[in-house]
Short mmCIF file of C-alpha atoms and ligand atoms in Angstrom, two decimals:
data_model
loop_
_atom_site.label_atom_id
_atom_site.label_comp_id
_atom_site.label_asym_id
_atom_site.label_seq_id
_atom_site.Cartn_x
_atom_site.Cartn_y
_atom_site.Cartn_z
CA MET A 11 6.30 -13.39 -13.86
CA GLN A 12 5.95 -16.18 -11.34
CA ILE A 13 8.25 -17.73 -8.77
CA ALA A 14 8.79 -21.49 -8.77
CA LEU A 15 10.53 -23.66 -6.19
CA SER A 16 12.76 -26.59 -7.04
CA ALA A 17 15.11 -28.83 -5.09
CA SER A 18 17.56 -29.01 -7.96
CA ARG A 19 18.66 -26.88 -10.85
CA PRO A 20 16.46 -27.53 -13.91
CA SER A 21 18.67 -29.22 -16.53
CA ASP A 22 17.68 -26.75 -19.24
CA ALA A 23 18.41 -23.69 -17.12
CA SER A 24 20.32 -21.18 -19.20
CA THR A 25 20.40 -18.27 -16.76
CA LEU A 26 22.00 -18.93 -13.39
CA ILE A 27 21.87 -16.43 -10.57
CA PHE A 28 24.26 -16.58 -7.62
CA PRO A 29 23.53 -14.50 -4.51
CA ILE A 30 26.73 -13.25 -2.88
CA ALA A 31 27.06 -11.60 0.52
CA LYS A 32 28.92 -8.34 0.90
CA GLY A 33 32.67 -8.79 0.95
CA SER A 34 32.48 -12.56 0.65
CA ALA A 35 34.64 -14.52 -1.74
CA ILE A 36 33.25 -16.02 -4.92
CA ALA A 37 32.47 -19.63 -3.93
CA PRO A 38 34.01 -22.56 -5.81
CA ALA A 39 30.62 -23.42 -7.31
CA ILE A 40 30.70 -20.11 -9.07
CA GLU A 41 34.40 -20.18 -9.86
CA ALA A 42 33.60 -23.21 -11.95
CA HIS A 43 32.08 -20.77 -14.39
CA ALA A 44 35.24 -19.47 -15.92
CA LEU A 45 35.49 -15.68 -15.77
CA ALA A 46 32.86 -15.23 -13.03
CA ALA A 47 35.37 -14.26 -10.37
CA GLU A 48 37.32 -12.14 -12.82
CA ALA A 49 34.17 -10.36 -14.02
CA ALA A 50 33.20 -9.63 -10.43
CA GLY A 51 36.62 -8.13 -9.76
CA ALA A 52 36.68 -6.14 -12.97
CA SER A 53 33.20 -4.70 -12.23
CA ARG A 54 34.22 -3.76 -8.69
CA PHE A 55 31.42 -6.01 -7.45
CA GLY A 56 31.56 -6.32 -3.69
CA GLY A 57 28.26 -8.06 -2.90
CA GLU A 58 26.49 -4.81 -1.98
CA ALA A 59 22.73 -5.39 -1.71
CA GLY A 60 21.25 -5.25 -5.20
CA ALA A 61 24.62 -4.88 -6.98
CA LEU A 62 24.73 -6.99 -10.10
CA VAL A 63 27.24 -8.49 -12.53
CA GLU A 64 26.11 -10.26 -15.65
CA LEU A 65 28.35 -12.34 -17.89
CA PHE A 66 28.15 -15.10 -20.43
CA VAL A 67 30.14 -18.30 -20.06
CA SER A 68 30.41 -21.46 -22.04
CA GLU A 69 29.55 -24.74 -20.31
CA ALA A 70 29.55 -28.09 -22.09
CA GLY A 71 29.05 -26.44 -25.44
CA LYS A 72 26.15 -24.32 -24.16
CA THR A 73 26.13 -20.59 -23.52
CA LEU A 74 25.05 -19.75 -20.01
CA ARG A 75 24.09 -16.37 -18.69
CA VAL A 76 25.55 -16.02 -15.20
CA VAL A 77 24.35 -13.29 -12.87
CA LEU A 78 26.02 -12.47 -9.56
CA VAL A 79 23.76 -10.53 -7.25
CA GLY A 80 24.80 -8.87 -3.99
CA THR A 81 22.88 -9.68 -0.81
CA GLY A 82 24.67 -7.10 1.33
CA GLU A 83 24.59 -7.69 5.08
CA GLY A 84 22.11 -10.51 4.60
CA ASN A 85 19.05 -9.01 6.27
CA ALA A 86 15.53 -9.36 4.83
CA ALA A 87 15.60 -5.98 3.12
CA ASP A 88 18.93 -6.82 1.49
CA PHE A 89 17.59 -10.08 0.09
CA GLU A 90 14.54 -8.21 -1.22
CA LYS A 91 16.82 -5.70 -2.93
CA ALA A 92 18.75 -8.56 -4.48
CA GLY A 93 15.54 -10.14 -5.79
CA ALA A 94 14.33 -6.80 -7.09
CA ALA A 95 17.63 -6.17 -8.85
CA ILE A 96 17.30 -9.53 -10.59
CA THR A 97 13.89 -8.84 -12.05
CA ALA A 98 14.69 -5.21 -12.84
CA ARG A 99 17.55 -6.53 -14.97
CA LEU A 100 15.98 -9.63 -16.46
CA LEU A 101 12.30 -8.81 -16.87
CA THR A 102 12.59 -7.48 -20.41
CA SER A 103 16.01 -8.94 -21.21
CA GLY A 104 14.80 -11.69 -23.54
CA VAL A 105 15.35 -14.31 -20.84
CA THR A 106 12.24 -16.40 -20.12
CA GLN A 107 13.48 -18.71 -17.37
CA ALA A 108 16.10 -18.08 -14.72
CA CYS A 109 17.11 -19.87 -11.58
CA VAL A 110 18.61 -18.71 -8.33
CA ASP A 111 21.21 -20.92 -6.67
CA GLY A 112 19.97 -21.08 -3.10
CA ALA A 113 22.68 -23.40 -1.78
CA GLY A 114 23.66 -22.41 1.75
CA ILE A 115 21.03 -19.66 1.97
CA ALA A 116 18.39 -19.72 4.72
CA ALA A 117 14.89 -20.44 3.44
CA SER A 118 13.56 -17.21 4.97
CA SER A 119 16.20 -15.18 3.12
CA LEU A 120 15.39 -16.89 -0.15
CA ALA A 121 11.70 -16.20 0.40
CA HIS A 122 12.52 -12.51 0.85
CA LEU A 123 14.55 -12.60 -2.35
CA GLY A 124 11.51 -14.06 -4.10
CA LEU A 125 9.29 -11.36 -2.62
CA GLY A 126 11.60 -8.60 -3.83
CA ALA A 127 11.70 -10.19 -7.28
CA LEU A 128 7.93 -10.50 -7.54
CA LEU A 129 7.26 -6.98 -6.25
CA ARG A 130 9.74 -5.41 -8.65
CA ALA A 131 8.27 -7.33 -11.59
CA TRP A 132 4.81 -5.80 -11.14
CA ARG A 133 3.69 -3.49 -13.93
CA ILE A 134 0.50 -2.34 -15.57
CA ASP A 135 0.38 -2.81 -19.33
CA THR A 136 -3.40 -2.86 -19.67
CA TYR A 137 -3.53 0.29 -21.74
CA ARG A 138 -0.49 -0.23 -23.95
CA THR A 139 -1.45 -1.41 -27.38
CA LYS A 140 1.87 -0.58 -28.99
CA LEU A 141 4.59 -1.79 -26.67
CA ALA A 142 7.87 -2.13 -28.60
CA GLU A 143 9.00 -5.75 -28.90
CA LYS A 144 12.09 -5.10 -26.80
CA ALA A 145 10.11 -3.41 -24.06
CA LYS A 146 7.83 -6.41 -23.55
CA PRO A 147 8.40 -8.52 -20.45
CA THR A 148 9.94 -11.87 -21.28
CA LEU A 149 10.79 -13.38 -17.91
CA GLU A 150 8.13 -15.96 -17.08
CA THR A 151 9.60 -17.95 -14.24
CA LEU A 152 12.23 -17.33 -11.63
CA THR A 153 13.03 -20.63 -9.92
CA LEU A 154 14.41 -20.64 -6.41
CA VAL A 155 16.63 -23.70 -6.21
CA SER A 156 16.93 -24.98 -2.66
CA ASP A 157 16.44 -28.15 -0.68
CA ALA A 158 15.41 -26.26 2.48
CA ALA A 159 12.34 -28.06 3.82
CA ASP A 160 10.56 -24.95 5.09
CA LEU A 161 10.92 -22.89 1.91
CA ALA A 162 7.48 -23.79 0.52
CA THR A 163 5.68 -22.59 3.66
CA LEU A 164 7.74 -19.43 3.99
CA TRP A 165 7.34 -18.67 0.32
CA ALA A 166 3.56 -19.09 0.41
CA GLU A 167 3.37 -16.32 3.02
CA GLN A 168 5.51 -13.94 0.98
CA GLU A 169 3.59 -14.75 -2.17
CA ALA A 170 0.35 -13.81 -0.39
CA LEU A 171 1.90 -10.53 0.65
CA ALA A 172 3.09 -9.80 -2.89
CA ALA A 173 -0.42 -10.47 -4.21
CA GLY A 174 -1.86 -8.04 -1.68
CA VAL A 175 0.63 -5.34 -2.68
CA ALA A 176 -0.07 -5.99 -6.36
CA PHE A 177 -3.81 -5.57 -5.80
CA THR A 178 -3.24 -2.21 -4.10
CA ARG A 179 -0.94 -1.06 -6.88
CA GLU A 180 -3.45 -2.04 -9.53
CA LEU A 181 -6.23 -0.01 -7.92
CA VAL A 182 -3.94 2.96 -7.33
CA ALA A 183 -2.58 2.95 -10.88
CA GLU A 184 -5.95 2.71 -12.61
CA PRO A 185 -7.28 6.05 -13.85
CA GLY A 186 -10.34 7.81 -12.46
CA ASN A 187 -12.55 6.96 -15.43
CA ILE A 188 -12.02 3.27 -14.76
CA ILE A 189 -11.91 3.13 -10.96
CA TYR A 190 -14.72 5.01 -9.23
CA PRO A 191 -16.68 3.95 -6.16
CA GLU A 192 -18.82 1.30 -7.88
CA THR A 193 -15.96 -0.22 -9.87
CA PHE A 194 -13.65 -0.16 -6.85
CA VAL A 195 -16.25 -2.30 -5.10
CA GLU A 196 -16.59 -4.60 -8.14
CA ARG A 197 -12.81 -5.21 -8.17
CA CYS A 198 -13.08 -6.22 -4.52
CA ARG A 199 -16.00 -8.62 -4.91
CA PRO A 200 -13.78 -11.61 -5.86
CA LEU A 201 -12.18 -11.33 -2.41
CA ALA A 202 -15.27 -13.19 -1.21
CA ASP A 203 -13.81 -16.31 -2.82
CA LEU A 204 -10.93 -16.10 -0.35
CA GLY A 205 -13.30 -16.19 2.61
CA ILE A 206 -13.64 -12.44 3.07
CA GLU A 207 -17.13 -11.20 3.94
CA VAL A 208 -17.93 -8.29 1.62
CA SER A 209 -20.62 -5.77 2.49
CA VAL A 210 -21.52 -2.56 0.73
CA LEU A 211 -23.62 0.48 1.62
CA ASP A 212 -25.07 2.55 -1.22
CA GLU A 213 -26.20 6.17 -1.24
CA ALA A 214 -29.67 5.44 0.15
CA ASP A 215 -28.19 3.39 3.02
CA MET A 216 -25.81 6.21 3.85
CA GLU A 217 -28.58 8.78 3.73
CA LYS A 218 -30.56 6.74 6.25
CA LEU A 219 -27.53 6.61 8.50
CA GLY A 220 -27.06 10.36 8.28
CA MET A 221 -23.62 10.40 6.68
CA GLY A 222 -23.96 14.04 5.65
CA ALA A 223 -20.22 14.70 5.44
CA LEU A 224 -19.36 11.81 3.12
CA LEU A 225 -22.46 12.45 1.00
CA GLY A 226 -21.66 16.16 0.81
CA VAL A 227 -18.38 15.33 -0.91
CA ALA A 228 -20.04 12.89 -3.29
CA GLN A 229 -22.89 15.16 -4.35
CA GLY A 230 -20.90 16.99 -7.05
CA SER A 231 -20.19 13.80 -8.98
CA ILE A 232 -22.35 11.63 -11.20
CA ARG A 233 -20.50 8.65 -9.67
CA LYS A 234 -22.44 7.35 -6.70
CA PRO A 235 -20.60 6.87 -3.40
CA ARG A 236 -20.12 3.53 -1.67
CA LEU A 237 -19.02 2.37 1.74
CA LEU A 238 -17.22 -0.94 1.49
CA ALA A 239 -16.56 -3.26 4.42
CA LEU A 240 -14.38 -6.37 4.17
CA ARG A 241 -14.18 -8.74 7.11
CA TRP A 242 -11.63 -11.51 7.53
CA ASP A 243 -11.90 -13.74 10.56
CA GLY A 244 -9.17 -16.36 10.55
CA THR A 245 -9.63 -17.06 14.25
CA GLY A 246 -12.88 -18.97 13.92
CA GLY A 247 -14.59 -16.57 16.29
CA ALA A 248 -11.83 -16.70 18.94
CA GLN A 249 -11.16 -12.97 18.56
CA ALA A 250 -14.55 -11.38 19.11
CA THR A 251 -13.46 -7.80 18.43
CA PRO A 252 -11.77 -7.08 15.13
CA LEU A 253 -8.90 -4.76 14.43
CA VAL A 254 -10.48 -2.08 12.26
CA LEU A 255 -8.75 -0.39 9.31
CA VAL A 256 -10.37 2.56 7.54
CA GLY A 257 -9.16 3.92 4.20
CA LYS A 258 -9.77 7.19 2.36
CA GLY A 259 -11.05 6.21 -1.06
CA VAL A 260 -11.43 9.42 -3.06
CA THR A 261 -11.27 7.86 -6.50
CA PHE A 262 -10.54 11.27 -8.01
CA ASP A 263 -10.02 14.55 -6.19
CA THR A 264 -10.50 17.66 -8.32
CA GLY A 265 -10.84 19.71 -5.14
CA GLY A 266 -14.52 20.28 -5.89
CA ILE A 267 -15.65 23.92 -6.06
CA SER A 268 -12.35 24.79 -4.31
CA LEU A 269 -10.85 23.49 -7.55
CA LYS A 270 -7.23 22.37 -7.63
CA PRO A 271 -4.83 23.93 -10.16
CA GLY A 272 -4.56 22.02 -13.44
CA PRO A 273 -0.89 20.99 -13.49
CA GLY A 274 -0.42 17.74 -11.62
CA MET A 275 -4.13 17.21 -11.02
CA GLU A 276 -3.83 13.78 -12.68
CA ASP A 277 -2.05 12.66 -9.51
CA MET A 278 -5.39 12.78 -7.75
CA LYS A 279 -6.36 9.47 -9.33
CA TRP A 280 -4.34 7.97 -6.49
CA ASP A 281 -6.28 9.78 -3.79
CA MET A 282 -7.76 6.38 -2.97
CA GLY A 283 -4.36 5.05 -1.87
CA GLY A 284 -5.51 4.61 1.74
CA ALA A 285 -8.49 2.52 0.66
CA GLY A 286 -6.21 0.68 -1.75
CA ALA A 287 -3.82 -0.22 1.08
CA VAL A 288 -6.71 -1.44 3.21
CA VAL A 289 -8.09 -3.81 0.58
CA GLY A 290 -4.61 -5.03 -0.40
CA THR A 291 -3.95 -5.86 3.25
CA MET A 292 -7.23 -7.76 3.49
CA LYS A 293 -6.30 -9.76 0.42
CA ALA A 294 -2.86 -10.61 1.81
CA LEU A 295 -4.32 -11.66 5.18
CA ALA A 296 -6.92 -13.89 3.56
CA LEU A 297 -4.44 -15.46 1.13
CA ARG A 298 -2.07 -16.37 3.93
CA LYS A 299 -5.00 -17.38 6.13
CA ALA A 300 -3.85 -15.08 8.90
CA ASN A 301 -4.95 -16.17 12.35
CA ALA A 302 -6.52 -12.78 12.99
CA HIS A 303 -9.82 -10.94 12.87
CA VAL A 304 -9.58 -7.76 10.81
CA VAL A 305 -12.16 -5.48 9.20
CA GLY A 306 -11.23 -3.13 6.37
CA ILE A 307 -13.55 -0.24 5.57
CA CYS A 308 -13.31 2.10 2.59
CA GLY A 309 -15.12 5.40 2.18
CA LEU A 310 -15.45 5.69 -1.60
CA VAL A 311 -16.40 8.94 -3.34
CA GLU A 312 -15.40 11.13 -6.25
CA ASN A 313 -14.82 14.83 -5.48
CA MET A 314 -16.13 16.83 -8.47
CA PRO A 315 -17.36 20.40 -9.02
CA ASP A 316 -20.74 20.33 -10.76
CA GLY A 317 -23.96 22.25 -10.24
CA GLY A 318 -24.91 19.95 -7.41
CA ALA A 319 -21.57 20.20 -5.67
CA GLN A 320 -21.29 21.50 -2.14
CA ARG A 321 -20.13 25.10 -1.68
CA PRO A 322 -17.49 26.58 0.58
CA GLY A 323 -19.40 27.67 3.65
CA ASP A 324 -21.94 24.84 3.51
CA ILE A 325 -22.69 23.20 6.82
CA VAL A 326 -23.16 19.43 6.89
CA THR A 327 -24.28 17.13 9.67
CA THR A 328 -22.08 14.09 10.17
CA MET A 329 -23.27 10.65 11.22
CA SER A 330 -21.87 11.41 14.69
CA GLY A 331 -24.29 14.33 14.97
CA GLN A 332 -21.51 16.92 14.95
CA THR A 333 -21.91 19.69 12.38
CA VAL A 334 -19.07 20.75 10.07
CA GLU A 335 -18.57 24.06 8.31
CA VAL A 336 -17.01 23.14 4.96
CA LEU A 337 -14.71 26.09 4.31
CA ASN A 338 -12.71 24.32 1.64
CA THR A 339 -14.23 21.56 -0.48
CA ASP A 340 -10.71 20.31 -1.23
CA ALA A 341 -10.31 19.22 2.40
CA GLU A 342 -12.66 16.34 1.54
CA GLY A 343 -10.74 13.34 2.81
CA ARG A 344 -11.49 14.12 6.44
CA LEU A 345 -15.19 14.54 5.57
CA VAL A 346 -15.23 11.05 4.10
CA LEU A 347 -13.22 9.53 6.93
CA CYS A 348 -15.25 11.01 9.77
CA ASP A 349 -18.45 9.27 8.67
CA ALA A 350 -16.65 6.04 7.76
CA ILE A 351 -15.03 6.03 11.22
CA THR A 352 -18.32 6.71 13.02
CA TRP A 353 -19.96 3.84 11.14
CA ALA A 354 -16.98 1.58 11.85
CA GLN A 355 -17.15 2.29 15.58
CA ASN A 356 -20.93 1.81 15.77
CA THR A 357 -20.82 -1.39 13.77
CA TYR A 358 -17.72 -3.19 15.07
CA LYS A 359 -17.04 -1.61 18.50
CA PRO A 360 -13.27 -1.84 17.93
CA GLU A 361 -10.65 -1.37 20.62
CA VAL A 362 -8.12 -0.40 17.96
CA LEU A 363 -8.82 1.59 14.82
CA ILE A 364 -6.26 2.69 12.24
CA ASP A 365 -7.08 4.98 9.34
CA LEU A 366 -4.96 5.48 6.24
CA ALA A 367 -5.30 8.43 3.90
CA THR A 368 -3.58 10.55 1.29
CA LEU A 369 -4.87 13.40 3.40
CA THR A 370 -2.61 16.44 3.02
CA GLY A 371 -0.11 17.91 0.60
CA ALA A 372 1.57 19.32 3.71
CA MET A 373 2.64 15.78 4.58
CA ILE A 374 4.79 15.66 1.47
CA ILE A 375 6.32 19.01 2.43
CA SER A 376 7.34 17.67 5.84
CA LEU A 377 8.40 14.08 5.16
CA GLY A 378 8.90 13.84 1.41
CA HIS A 379 8.76 10.29 0.14
CA GLU A 380 10.65 8.48 2.88
CA HIS A 381 8.15 8.15 5.72
CA GLY A 382 4.41 8.18 6.17
CA GLY A 383 3.09 10.44 8.93
CA LEU A 384 1.80 8.78 12.11
CA PHE A 385 -0.64 10.40 14.53
CA SER A 386 -2.00 8.53 17.52
CA ASN A 387 -3.79 8.92 20.82
CA ASP A 388 -2.03 5.83 22.22
CA GLU A 389 1.67 5.31 22.94
CA GLY A 390 1.49 1.54 22.68
CA LEU A 391 -0.23 1.53 19.30
CA ALA A 392 2.09 4.23 17.99
CA ASN A 393 5.11 2.18 18.97
CA GLN A 394 3.68 -0.99 17.44
CA LEU A 395 3.24 0.87 14.17
CA LEU A 396 6.68 2.50 14.25
CA THR A 397 8.26 -0.91 14.81
CA ALA A 398 6.18 -2.61 12.11
CA GLY A 399 7.30 0.19 9.81
CA LEU A 400 10.96 -0.53 10.41
CA GLU A 401 10.46 -4.30 10.07
CA SER A 402 8.42 -4.07 6.86
CA GLY A 403 10.22 -1.19 5.18
CA ASP A 404 7.01 0.92 5.10
CA LYS A 405 8.49 3.49 7.45
CA LEU A 406 6.54 5.94 9.61
CA TRP A 407 7.39 9.09 11.58
CA ARG A 408 5.27 10.31 14.45
CA PHE A 409 3.76 13.81 14.76
CA PRO A 410 2.21 15.51 17.80
CA LEU A 411 -1.45 16.05 18.65
CA SER A 412 -2.67 18.49 21.31
CA ASP A 413 -5.56 20.63 22.50
CA ALA A 414 -3.83 23.73 21.14
CA TYR A 415 -3.97 22.28 17.60
CA ASP A 416 -7.51 21.03 18.17
CA LYS A 417 -8.72 24.54 19.05
CA LEU A 418 -7.66 25.76 15.61
CA LEU A 419 -10.65 23.90 14.16
CA ASP A 420 -13.34 25.64 16.20
CA SER A 421 -15.94 27.19 13.88
CA PRO A 422 -17.86 30.40 14.56
CA ILE A 423 -21.09 28.83 13.32
CA ALA A 424 -20.83 25.02 13.51
CA ASP A 425 -19.14 22.47 15.83
CA ILE A 426 -16.01 22.29 13.73
CA LYS A 427 -14.61 23.66 10.47
CA ASN A 428 -12.89 21.42 7.97
CA ILE A 429 -9.67 23.43 7.64
CA GLY A 430 -7.33 25.12 10.09
CA PRO A 431 -5.00 28.04 9.47
CA ARG A 432 -2.13 27.81 7.00
CA TYR A 433 0.46 26.04 9.11
CA ALA A 434 0.58 22.52 10.58
CA GLY A 435 -1.93 21.37 7.98
CA SER A 436 -1.26 17.66 8.47
CA ILE A 437 -1.69 17.95 12.23
CA THR A 438 -4.95 19.91 12.07
CA ALA A 439 -6.25 17.32 9.58
CA ALA A 440 -5.45 14.60 12.12
CA GLN A 441 -7.09 16.66 14.89
CA PHE A 442 -10.23 16.86 12.76
CA ILE A 443 -10.43 13.08 12.54
CA LYS A 444 -9.68 12.73 16.25
CA ARG A 445 -12.92 14.57 17.07
CA PHE A 446 -14.79 11.58 15.65
CA VAL A 447 -12.88 8.89 17.54
CA ASN A 448 -14.81 7.56 20.52
CA GLU A 449 -13.46 7.78 24.04
CA GLY A 450 -11.35 4.72 24.85
CA VAL A 451 -10.67 3.68 21.27
CA LYS A 452 -6.96 3.34 20.51
CA TRP A 453 -6.58 5.17 17.26
CA ALA A 454 -3.83 5.88 14.76
CA HIS A 455 -4.02 7.98 11.63
CA LEU A 456 -1.50 7.42 8.85
CA ASP A 457 -1.14 10.26 6.35
CA ILE A 458 0.46 8.47 3.41
CA ALA A 459 0.16 11.27 0.82
CA GLY A 460 3.89 11.12 0.02
CA MET A 461 4.12 7.35 -0.13
CA VAL A 462 1.58 5.80 -2.47
CA TRP A 463 3.10 7.04 -5.72
CA ALA A 464 6.74 7.19 -6.78
CA ASP A 465 8.19 9.33 -9.54
CA LYS A 466 11.29 7.17 -9.67
CA PRO A 467 12.00 3.49 -9.11
CA GLY A 468 12.69 2.39 -5.51
CA ALA A 469 14.00 -0.72 -3.78
CA THR A 470 11.09 -2.99 -4.71
CA TRP A 471 8.98 -0.90 -7.05
CA ASP A 472 9.23 0.77 -10.42
CA LYS A 473 7.92 4.30 -11.02
CA GLY A 474 4.24 4.53 -10.14
CA ALA A 475 2.10 2.86 -7.49
CA THR A 476 4.14 1.55 -4.54
CA GLY A 477 1.53 -0.39 -2.57
CA PHE A 478 2.63 1.41 0.60
CA GLY A 479 0.82 0.30 3.74
CA VAL A 480 0.12 -3.33 2.89
CA ARG A 481 3.40 -4.65 4.21
CA LEU A 482 3.15 -2.36 7.23
CA LEU A 483 -0.31 -3.56 8.23
CA ASP A 484 0.44 -7.19 7.48
CA GLN A 485 3.48 -6.93 9.76
CA LEU A 486 1.45 -5.22 12.47
CA VAL A 487 -1.15 -8.00 12.36
CA ARG A 488 1.61 -10.61 12.52
CA ASP A 489 3.28 -8.96 15.49
CA HIS A 490 0.29 -7.94 17.62
CA TYR A 491 -3.14 -8.89 16.31
CA SER A 492 -2.84 -12.61 15.67
CA ALA A 493 -4.32 -15.22 17.98
CA SER A 494 -1.61 -17.65 19.04
N1 BES B 2 -5.83 14.56 -1.61
C1 BES B 2 -5.40 15.81 -1.14
C2 BES B 2 -4.03 15.74 -0.46
C3 BES B 2 -2.90 15.44 -1.38
C4 BES B 2 -2.29 16.44 -2.11
C5 BES B 2 -2.42 14.16 -1.50
C6 BES B 2 -1.22 16.15 -2.94
C7 BES B 2 -1.36 13.87 -2.32
C8 BES B 2 -0.77 14.87 -3.05
C9 BES B 2 -6.40 16.38 -0.11
O1 BES B 2 -7.71 16.04 -0.36
C10 BES B 2 -6.28 17.85 -0.18
O2 BES B 2 -6.61 18.40 -1.18
N2 BES B 2 -5.82 18.45 0.90
C11 BES B 2 -5.67 19.86 0.96
C12 BES B 2 -6.12 20.32 2.32
C13 BES B 2 -6.24 21.81 2.43
C14 BES B 2 -7.37 22.32 1.57
C15 BES B 2 -6.49 22.15 3.89
C16 BES B 2 -4.20 20.18 0.74
O3 BES B 2 -3.35 19.42 1.22
O4 BES B 2 -3.91 21.14 0.08
MN1 MN B 3 -8.65 17.41 -1.67
ZN1 ZN B 4 -8.06 14.31 -1.39
#
């Protein structure tokens, strides 16, 4: 489905959508469609965000489908819900074209409605060869009808964001036999056409650099690891130091020799959700030509248990020089991230570094599917992220870090062990990463294990990949990392 913009209602429009604020009366323009007001009353429609009434009316001998959609209090999230409700209802309804009456609605609100509609319309049908006729998407175009002069510009920005989220969702939803380190990189190559500089390290490069922790995870798989770096500089060199984002890209996590139980293991195809969010953000920034300098780095490996796999008890030497006792091969994300972060710091000398990872099951125990976990060594950065979370809808909740937690990772034989004791598993995972963050670097770690996949539909997504993190990071860049 695509969104189109038009100053007037297309003459052949047969599905008309009217956004209605909470508690507001049905406007005369809508009353003209006999029954609309009555249908709203009979359905107890009160304009609640995303509430919907659908009816058929007759106009000049033609049958029109009229949809009233609630826009609630009128904030951005409410308009997104309204847009999402429209596509959730119409996508497979048989309707091919629909238009939204934007009269009297601010261009920014309409753009958010379009964003919600586009996000909710995303789906992956690649592997369905037998989709029932009635389950096939029919809606091709949703036209936003408005004469607001700034709608085109505002919409272009939201469309870029939606494309970034869609890219993340695609990578997250693809199975492990299709997306592995090399193919993840191949899917990202076309980003070069948008002006993103793409660079890739292979196994030999990483060996030379001494990335023993990342390579230790990869060694049990026939899929070769990759380190991917994407750089977008929309400032023309004005911002010398980039904001650096680092994503965990474990394209499948079996646990390795510390094998995971079978039931639910298929979920571990989305253990690259952090890397997915990073590349989706880069795509969105490049598409909207963000006036910012951002580097996105992905540590890409597959965690498998074969004869070459690392063993519990193995000691690996990280690129930083610190040694790690690998007590559990299933705590692999931190082993990938530590080397990716060391390389990122050496290469780009960032002042601010944010990593994203589906790092711990414990995160889901503590926050469920409502917030991602935030860990940071800097109050200012933490607050920027918390605020961007509220603004974008990708919400975060902050956890503590302290020397007492850090101590739990001391190893009797190496510098650090890769697991702590049973409790506070998400915090000790964050403390592990913190040991690889250079003095003076403002760092935040986002544990998004509970957020990248949804078992039920949400505000702007269906079941499946959510694209969590893209909107958050795009908002953060907008608010704090753009040159003016
Ligand atoms: N990828 C998992 C974390 C995870 C689990 C994400 C479930 C999403 C859903 C991670 O690599 C992992 O296995 N973590 C272990 C750490 C433990 C061995 C200290 C975990 O959470 O059990
Ligand atoms: Mn694991
Ligand atoms: Zn993992």
